[in-house]
Tab-separated table of C-alpha atoms in Angstrom:
chain	number	residue	atom	x	y	z
Q	103	MET	CA	3.579	-12.707	34.263
Q	104	PRO	CA	2.902	-9.225	35.652
Q	105	ILE	CA	3.901	-8.273	39.114
Q	106	SER	CA	0.886	-7.643	41.370
Q	107	ASN	CA	0.949	-5.862	44.668
Q	108	SER	CA	-2.313	-7.843	45.732
Q	109	SER	CA	-0.382	-11.064	46.058
Q	110	PRO	CA	2.996	-10.464	47.533
Q	111	THR	CA	3.304	-14.036	48.796
Q	112	ALA	CA	3.615	-15.168	45.230
Q	113	LEU	CA	7.156	-13.661	45.115
Q	114	ASN	CA	8.285	-15.341	48.314
Q	115	GLY	CA	11.267	-17.624	47.920
Q	116	LYS	CA	12.170	-16.202	44.459
Q	117	THR	CA	15.898	-15.644	43.791
Q	118	VAL	CA	17.205	-12.257	42.497
Q	119	GLN	CA	17.521	-13.731	38.972
Q	120	GLU	CA	13.986	-15.112	38.954
Q	121	LEU	CA	12.604	-11.689	40.114
Q	122	GLN	CA	14.567	-9.921	37.312
Q	123	ALA	CA	13.286	-12.385	34.662
Q	124	ILE	CA	9.656	-11.823	35.992
Q	125	ALA	CA	10.069	-8.065	35.855
Q	126	ALA	CA	11.554	-8.195	32.435
Q	127	THR	CA	8.784	-10.412	31.056
Q	128	ALA	CA	6.072	-8.148	32.517
Q	129	SER	CA	7.814	-5.019	31.002
Q	130	MET	CA	7.858	-6.689	27.612
Q	131	ALA	CA	4.191	-7.279	27.464
Q	132	PRO	CA	2.494	-5.690	24.485
Q	133	PRO	CA	0.250	-2.660	25.131
Q	134	PRO	CA	-3.482	-3.135	24.704
Q	135	ARG	CA	-4.516	-2.327	21.159
Q	136	GLY	CA	-7.751	-0.842	20.065
Q	137	LYS	CA	-8.892	-1.308	16.548
Q	138	VAL	CA	-7.063	-4.226	14.895
Q	139	ALA	CA	-5.427	-3.251	11.559
Q	140	LEU	CA	-6.689	-5.169	8.485
Q	141	SER	CA	-4.203	-7.829	7.049
Q	142	ARG	CA	-2.730	-7.267	3.593
Q	143	SER	CA	-4.831	-10.119	2.325
Q	144	ALA	CA	-7.951	-8.434	3.668
Q	145	ARG	CA	-7.103	-5.234	1.939
Q	146	LEU	CA	-6.452	-6.873	-1.297
Q	147	HIS	CA	-9.757	-8.555	-0.950
Q	148	LEU	CA	-11.462	-5.251	-0.463
Q	149	ILE	CA	-9.692	-3.865	-3.436
Q	150	ASP	CA	-11.029	-6.804	-5.528
Q	151	GLN	CA	-14.456	-6.003	-4.183
Q	152	LEU	CA	-14.020	-2.338	-5.169
Q	153	SER	CA	-12.998	-3.338	-8.735
Q	154	ARG	CA	-16.044	-5.580	-9.117
Q	155	TRP	CA	-18.748	-3.471	-7.481
Q	156	GLY	CA	-17.375	-0.160	-8.805
Q	157	GLY	CA	-18.590	-1.077	-12.239
Q	158	SER	CA	-22.209	-1.155	-11.083
Q	159	GLY	CA	-21.763	2.254	-9.514
Q	160	LEU	CA	-20.391	3.794	-12.824
Q	161	ALA	CA	-23.132	2.095	-14.809
Q	162	LEU	CA	-25.649	3.746	-12.373
Q	163	LEU	CA	-24.242	7.141	-12.967
Q	164	ALA	CA	-24.219	6.620	-16.756
Q	165	GLY	CA	-27.877	5.442	-16.692
Q	166	ALA	CA	-29.032	8.294	-14.490
Q	167	SER	CA	-27.313	10.768	-16.802
Q	168	ILE	CA	-29.008	9.386	-19.928
Q	169	PHE	CA	-32.437	9.396	-18.336
Q	170	ILE	CA	-32.056	12.876	-16.927
Q	171	ALA	CA	-30.858	14.245	-20.309
Q	172	MET	CA	-33.614	12.541	-22.195
Q	173	VAL	CA	-36.518	13.212	-19.829
Q	174	PRO	CA	-36.434	16.218	-17.494
Q	175	ALA	CA	-33.858	18.038	-19.614
Q	176	ARG	CA	-35.284	17.209	-23.043
Q	177	ASP	CA	-36.083	20.895	-23.697
Q	178	MET	CA	-32.341	21.898	-23.233
Q	179	PRO	CA	-30.491	19.943	-25.753
Q	180	ILE	CA	-27.329	22.075	-25.797
Q	181	ARG	CA	-26.941	21.951	-22.044
Q	182	ALA	CA	-27.776	18.272	-21.903
Q	183	SER	CA	-25.225	17.549	-24.683
Q	184	VAL	CA	-22.405	19.460	-22.820
Q	185	TRP	CA	-23.186	17.578	-19.721
Q	186	ALA	CA	-23.261	14.285	-21.373
Q	187	VAL	CA	-19.887	14.898	-22.930
Q	188	MET	CA	-18.447	15.746	-19.646
Q	189	ILE	CA	-19.897	12.726	-17.906
Q	190	PHE	CA	-18.939	10.134	-20.554
Q	191	ALA	CA	-15.401	11.492	-21.110
Q	192	SER	CA	-14.693	11.051	-17.472
Q	193	LEU	CA	-16.438	7.744	-17.297
Q	194	TYR	CA	-14.398	6.526	-20.179
Q	195	LEU	CA	-11.189	7.273	-18.313
Q	196	CYS	CA	-12.535	5.553	-15.032
Q	197	ARG	CA	-13.894	2.497	-16.658
Q	198	ARG	CA	-10.591	2.094	-18.630
Q	199	TYR	CA	-8.599	2.057	-15.414
Q	200	ARG	CA	-11.051	-0.529	-13.875
Q	201	LYS	CA	-10.998	-2.836	-17.077
Q	202	GLU	CA	-7.096	-2.761	-17.129
Q	203	PHE	CA	-7.040	-3.989	-13.500
Q	204	ARG	CA	-9.812	-6.543	-13.977
Q	205	ARG	CA	-8.010	-7.800	-17.167
Q	206	GLY	CA	-4.808	-8.355	-15.342
Q	207	ASP	CA	-2.669	-5.636	-17.112
Q	208	LYS	CA	0.560	-4.246	-15.646
Q	209	ILE	CA	-1.231	-2.031	-13.150
Q	210	ALA	CA	-2.880	-5.030	-11.617
Q	211	SER	CA	0.396	-5.967	-10.016
Q	212	ARG	CA	0.359	-2.786	-7.938
Q	213	PRO	CA	-3.214	-2.911	-6.606
Q	214	PHE	CA	-2.791	-0.004	-4.061
Q	215	ARG	CA	-1.459	2.332	-6.739
Q	216	TRP	CA	-4.438	1.324	-8.910
Q	217	ARG	CA	-6.718	2.149	-6.119
Q	218	ALA	CA	-5.265	5.612	-5.833
Q	219	TYR	CA	-5.622	6.255	-9.605
Q	220	TYR	CA	-9.132	4.998	-9.439
Q	221	VAL	CA	-10.104	7.205	-6.675
Q	222	SER	CA	-8.759	10.333	-8.380
Q	223	THR	CA	-10.636	9.506	-11.657
Q	224	LEU	CA	-13.773	8.714	-9.671
Q	225	ALA	CA	-13.739	12.033	-8.124
Q	226	VAL	CA	-13.598	13.659	-11.606
Q	227	VAL	CA	-16.619	11.630	-12.654
Q	228	SER	CA	-18.604	12.780	-9.511
Q	229	ALA	CA	-17.641	16.350	-10.153
Q	230	ALA	CA	-18.808	16.065	-13.665
Q	231	PHE	CA	-22.023	14.488	-12.623
Q	232	GLY	CA	-22.681	17.191	-10.014
Q	233	ALA	CA	-22.152	19.837	-12.558
Q	234	GLY	CA	-25.437	18.865	-14.272
Q	235	ALA	CA	-27.191	20.176	-11.122
Q	236	PHE	CA	-26.288	23.800	-12.327
Q	237	LEU	CA	-26.167	23.194	-16.093
Q	238	LEU	CA	-29.614	21.722	-16.282
Q	239	LEU	CA	-31.380	24.107	-13.766
Q	240	PRO	CA	-31.501	27.579	-15.286
Q	241	ASP	CA	-34.220	30.141	-14.070
Q	242	SER	CA	-36.643	29.147	-16.715
Q	243	VAL	CA	-36.846	25.357	-15.572
Q	244	PRO	CA	-40.262	24.568	-13.988
Q	245	PRO	CA	-40.011	23.666	-10.379
Q	246	VAL	CA	-41.385	20.235	-10.874
Q	247	ALA	CA	-38.729	19.441	-13.455
Q	248	ALA	CA	-36.033	20.837	-11.232
Q	249	MET	CA	-37.273	18.632	-8.293
Q	250	GLN	CA	-37.105	15.565	-10.573
Q	251	THR	CA	-33.633	16.238	-11.687
Q	252	LEU	CA	-32.333	16.894	-8.194
Q	253	ALA	CA	-34.141	13.826	-6.740
Q	254	LEU	CA	-32.792	11.510	-9.453
Q	255	MET	CA	-29.247	12.937	-9.028
Q	256	THR	CA	-29.448	12.424	-5.284
Q	257	ALA	CA	-30.476	8.885	-5.622
Q	258	ALA	CA	-27.806	8.114	-8.290
Q	259	ILE	CA	-25.145	9.631	-6.049
Q	260	VAL	CA	-26.028	7.620	-2.962
Q	261	GLY	CA	-26.303	4.368	-4.965
Q	262	ALA	CA	-22.884	5.012	-6.671
Q	263	ALA	CA	-21.286	5.684	-3.304
Q	264	ALA	CA	-22.794	2.412	-1.924
Q	265	PHE	CA	-21.319	0.452	-4.746
Q	266	HIS	CA	-17.876	1.774	-3.783
Q	267	ALA	CA	-18.294	1.063	-0.072
Q	268	ALA	CA	-15.556	-1.521	-0.009
Q	269	HIS	CA	-13.161	1.440	0.102
Q	270	ARG	CA	-14.217	4.435	2.177
Q	271	MET	CA	-12.168	7.051	0.274
Q	272	SER	CA	-13.613	5.699	-3.082
Q	273	ALA	CA	-17.089	6.067	-1.599
Q	274	VAL	CA	-16.280	9.675	-0.571
Q	275	ALA	CA	-14.867	10.352	-3.972
Q	276	ALA	CA	-17.883	8.966	-5.780
Q	277	GLY	CA	-20.494	10.803	-3.608
Q	278	LEU	CA	-19.151	13.895	-2.058
Q	279	PRO	CA	-18.311	16.321	-4.982
Q	280	ALA	CA	-21.600	15.526	-6.734
Q	281	PHE	CA	-23.787	15.822	-3.631
Q	282	VAL	CA	-22.097	19.134	-2.709
Q	283	ALA	CA	-23.047	20.398	-6.122
Q	284	THR	CA	-26.578	18.942	-5.967
Q	285	ALA	CA	-27.182	20.319	-2.447
Q	286	GLY	CA	-25.827	23.746	-3.644
Q	287	ALA	CA	-28.232	23.791	-6.614
Q	288	ALA	CA	-31.099	22.900	-4.535
Q	289	ALA	CA	-30.346	25.785	-2.075
Q	290	ALA	CA	-29.818	28.147	-5.024
Q	291	THR	CA	-33.119	27.152	-6.748
Q	292	PHE	CA	-35.436	26.597	-3.807
Q	293	GLY	CA	-33.721	28.400	-0.975
Q	294	ALA	CA	-34.407	27.228	2.612
Q	295	SER	CA	-37.440	25.053	1.627
Q	296	LEU	CA	-38.664	21.793	2.583
Q	297	PHE	CA	-37.345	20.138	-0.551
Q	298	THR	CA	-33.786	21.462	0.127
Q	299	PHE	CA	-33.929	20.051	3.666
Q	300	ALA	CA	-35.147	16.732	2.140
Q	301	VAL	CA	-32.145	16.638	-0.127
Q	302	LEU	CA	-29.828	17.260	2.740
Q	303	ALA	CA	-31.618	14.523	4.819
Q	304	ALA	CA	-31.451	12.068	2.003
Q	305	GLY	CA	-27.665	12.758	1.685
Q	306	ALA	CA	-27.190	12.265	5.372
Q	307	ALA	CA	-29.034	9.007	5.520
Q	308	GLY	CA	-27.253	7.804	2.404
Q	309	ALA	CA	-23.847	8.664	3.968
Q	310	ALA	CA	-24.863	6.704	7.068
Q	311	PHE	CA	-25.920	3.642	5.072
Q	312	VAL	CA	-22.570	3.654	3.102
Q	313	ILE	CA	-20.622	3.877	6.382
Q	314	ALA	CA	-22.492	0.960	7.729
Q	315	VAL	CA	-21.913	-1.001	4.517
Q	316	SER	CA	-18.207	-0.124	4.600
Q	317	ILE	CA	-17.753	-1.220	8.235
Q	318	GLU	CA	-19.543	-4.505	7.517
Q	319	SER	CA	-17.324	-5.119	4.502
Q	320	GLU	CA	-14.258	-4.469	6.585
Q	321	LYS	CA	-15.446	-6.836	9.341
Q	322	ARG	CA	-16.095	-9.663	6.830
Q	323	ALA	CA	-12.757	-9.164	5.173
Q	324	ALA	CA	-10.889	-9.092	8.595
Q	325	ALA	CA	-12.741	-12.348	9.678
Q	326	ARG	CA	-12.046	-13.986	6.270
Q	327	PHE	CA	-8.280	-13.024	6.156
Q	328	PRO	CA	-7.121	-12.429	9.746
Q	329	ARG	CA	-3.711	-11.232	10.580
Q	330	THR	CA	-1.226	-14.088	11.050
Q	331	ALA	CA	1.988	-12.419	11.696
Q	332	HIS	CA	3.075	-12.081	15.182
Q	333	ALA	CA	4.315	-8.818	16.626
Q	334	ARG	CA	8.156	-8.670	17.136
Q	335	ARG	CA	7.615	-7.772	20.793
Q	336	GLU	CA	5.674	-11.017	21.396
Q	337	ILE	CA	8.391	-13.063	19.626
Q	338	GLU	CA	11.118	-11.398	21.653
Q	339	ARG	CA	9.176	-12.025	24.833
Q	340	ALA	CA	8.659	-15.732	24.159
Q	341	ALA	CA	12.358	-16.123	23.377
Q	342	TYR	CA	13.349	-14.338	26.599
Q	343	SER	CA	11.029	-16.458	28.564
Q	344	ASP	CA	12.636	-19.624	27.005
Q	345	ARG	CA	16.109	-18.329	27.961
Q	346	ALA	CA	15.123	-17.540	31.404
Q	347	GLU	CA	13.506	-21.047	31.975
Q	348	ALA	CA	16.761	-22.654	30.656
Q	349	GLU	CA	18.974	-20.569	32.950
Q	350	ARG	CA	16.764	-21.436	35.907
Q	351	ALA	CA	16.952	-25.107	35.090
Q	352	ALA	CA	20.740	-25.013	34.607
Q	353	SER	CA	21.200	-23.234	37.948
């Protein structure tokens, strides 16, 4: 129990040993903590969610790439082919890591290492996807086709990041490289126009949505898998209190 100056009469009649025990118990009280760290089980649960939801995000990027290459960029077969090779080569590597983890291969026994590998390959996929904003938008492209391409890419980027919201760094890796390229292409093509500001606003709104989903996922994981280990300071404090009680009873 902490020593309080507001109630000095509570300490009247205490022996020196009892006062020492009270002071030691009060000094060993754990400091107030802010954000509670997630338990290991909660983190593993989020990694499992990442491996399950991430496949949908990769499929969304693949579908958007196929649609853009076949519709807005149909008049640029060489550029579209180069972009498709970049996209699907990086997607193959990323999906292979994901399948190995879901299949229970050797890497599945090290989930945190797998997550690091997955984040790195996901950043490559995002960079390859964002490269299409420059490859498919030469000066000869009509403004309407350029707007369609950039709008589709922005929507796909936000969706892919949302599917990786179970791990914040994965969401950043999925969205940031591609969005930076898309926003840069919009600024280079249309300048400081209303469309460029619309792309930036869509990216900001998408980032806020992804952060909200990530926070909610962490809250649910923490509620489902709470921390069960006691802090060492709390255990030592309880043991010291028991010894003090025993000494007072013996005296």
